[in-house]
Short mmCIF file of C-alpha atoms in Angstrom, two decimals:
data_model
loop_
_atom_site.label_atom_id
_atom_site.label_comp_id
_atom_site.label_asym_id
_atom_site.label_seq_id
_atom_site.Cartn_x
_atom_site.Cartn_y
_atom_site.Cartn_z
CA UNK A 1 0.00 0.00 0.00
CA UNK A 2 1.81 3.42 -1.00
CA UNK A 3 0.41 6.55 -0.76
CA UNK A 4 0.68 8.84 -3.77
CA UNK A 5 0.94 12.13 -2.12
CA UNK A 6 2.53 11.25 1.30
CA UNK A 7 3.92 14.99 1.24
CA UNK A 8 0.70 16.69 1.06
CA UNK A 9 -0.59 14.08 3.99
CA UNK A 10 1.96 15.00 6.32
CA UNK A 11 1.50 18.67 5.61
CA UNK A 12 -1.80 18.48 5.64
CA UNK A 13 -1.57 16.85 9.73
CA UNK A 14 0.55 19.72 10.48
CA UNK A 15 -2.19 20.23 12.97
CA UNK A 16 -1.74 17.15 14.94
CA UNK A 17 1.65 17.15 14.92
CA UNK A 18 1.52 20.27 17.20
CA UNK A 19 -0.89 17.79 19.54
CA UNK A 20 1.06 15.23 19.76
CA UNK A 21 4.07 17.22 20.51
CA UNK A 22 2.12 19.46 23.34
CA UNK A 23 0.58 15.92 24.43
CA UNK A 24 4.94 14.72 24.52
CA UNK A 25 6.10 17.94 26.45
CA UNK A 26 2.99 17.61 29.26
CA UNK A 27 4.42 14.13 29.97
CA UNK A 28 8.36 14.93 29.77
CA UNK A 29 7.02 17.72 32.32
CA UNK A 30 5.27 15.70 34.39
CA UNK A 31 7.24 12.16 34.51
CA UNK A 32 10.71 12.94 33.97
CA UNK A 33 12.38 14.22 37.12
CA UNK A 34 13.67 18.00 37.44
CA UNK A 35 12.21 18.85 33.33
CA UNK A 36 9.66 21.13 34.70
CA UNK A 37 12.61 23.27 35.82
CA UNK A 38 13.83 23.39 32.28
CA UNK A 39 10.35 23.30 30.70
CA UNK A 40 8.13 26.51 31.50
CA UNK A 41 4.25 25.24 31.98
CA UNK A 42 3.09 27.50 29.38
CA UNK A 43 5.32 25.25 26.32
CA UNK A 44 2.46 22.74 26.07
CA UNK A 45 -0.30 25.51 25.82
CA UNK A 46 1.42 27.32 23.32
CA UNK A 47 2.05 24.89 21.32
CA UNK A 48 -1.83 23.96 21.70
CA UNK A 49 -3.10 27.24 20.79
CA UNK A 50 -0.55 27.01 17.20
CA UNK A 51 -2.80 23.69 16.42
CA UNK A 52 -5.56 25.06 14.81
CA UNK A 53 -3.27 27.65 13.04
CA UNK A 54 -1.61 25.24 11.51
CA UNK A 55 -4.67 23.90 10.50
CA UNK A 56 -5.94 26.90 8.38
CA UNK A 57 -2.52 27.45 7.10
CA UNK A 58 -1.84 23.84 5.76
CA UNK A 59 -5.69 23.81 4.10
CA UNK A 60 -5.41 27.06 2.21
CA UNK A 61 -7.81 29.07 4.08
CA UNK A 62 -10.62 28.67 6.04
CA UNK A 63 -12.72 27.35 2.74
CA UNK A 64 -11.94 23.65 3.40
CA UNK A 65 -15.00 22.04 1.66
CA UNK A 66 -14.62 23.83 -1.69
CA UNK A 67 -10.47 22.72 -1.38
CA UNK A 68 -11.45 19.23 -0.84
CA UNK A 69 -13.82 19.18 -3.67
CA UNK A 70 -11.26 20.67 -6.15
CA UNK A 71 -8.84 17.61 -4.82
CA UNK A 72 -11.59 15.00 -6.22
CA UNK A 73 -12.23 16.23 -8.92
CA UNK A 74 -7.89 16.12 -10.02
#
């Protein structure tokens, strides 16, 4: 199974990529001794509140229906 446009699928889940990473620094923080004296507790939240930018950035635009309908139709 090989997907044809990996490139634009991993830009496209730029999104979660900021989740996952918030969702990685809240447990360095939290089970790895002495990192929340390295890590500030506003990293995670930061990089929570980028998610959804990410998200309108890597669709075009807020106009994600009529994008997706101009990808079928390639």
């Amino acid at each position: 199974m090989f997907i044809r446009n990996w490139r634009r699928v991993l830009l496209r889940a730029s999104s979660m990529w900021c989740v996952y990473i918030a969702a990685i620094l809240q447990v360095a923080e939290n089970a790895i001794p002495y990192m929340s004296d390295y890590l500030p507790w506003w990293m995670p939240i930061a990089v929570l509140v980028l998610a959804p930018l990410f998200r309108i950035l890597s669709q075009g635009g807020l106009d994600a229906d009529k994008q997706d309908h101009a990808d079928e139709t390639r």
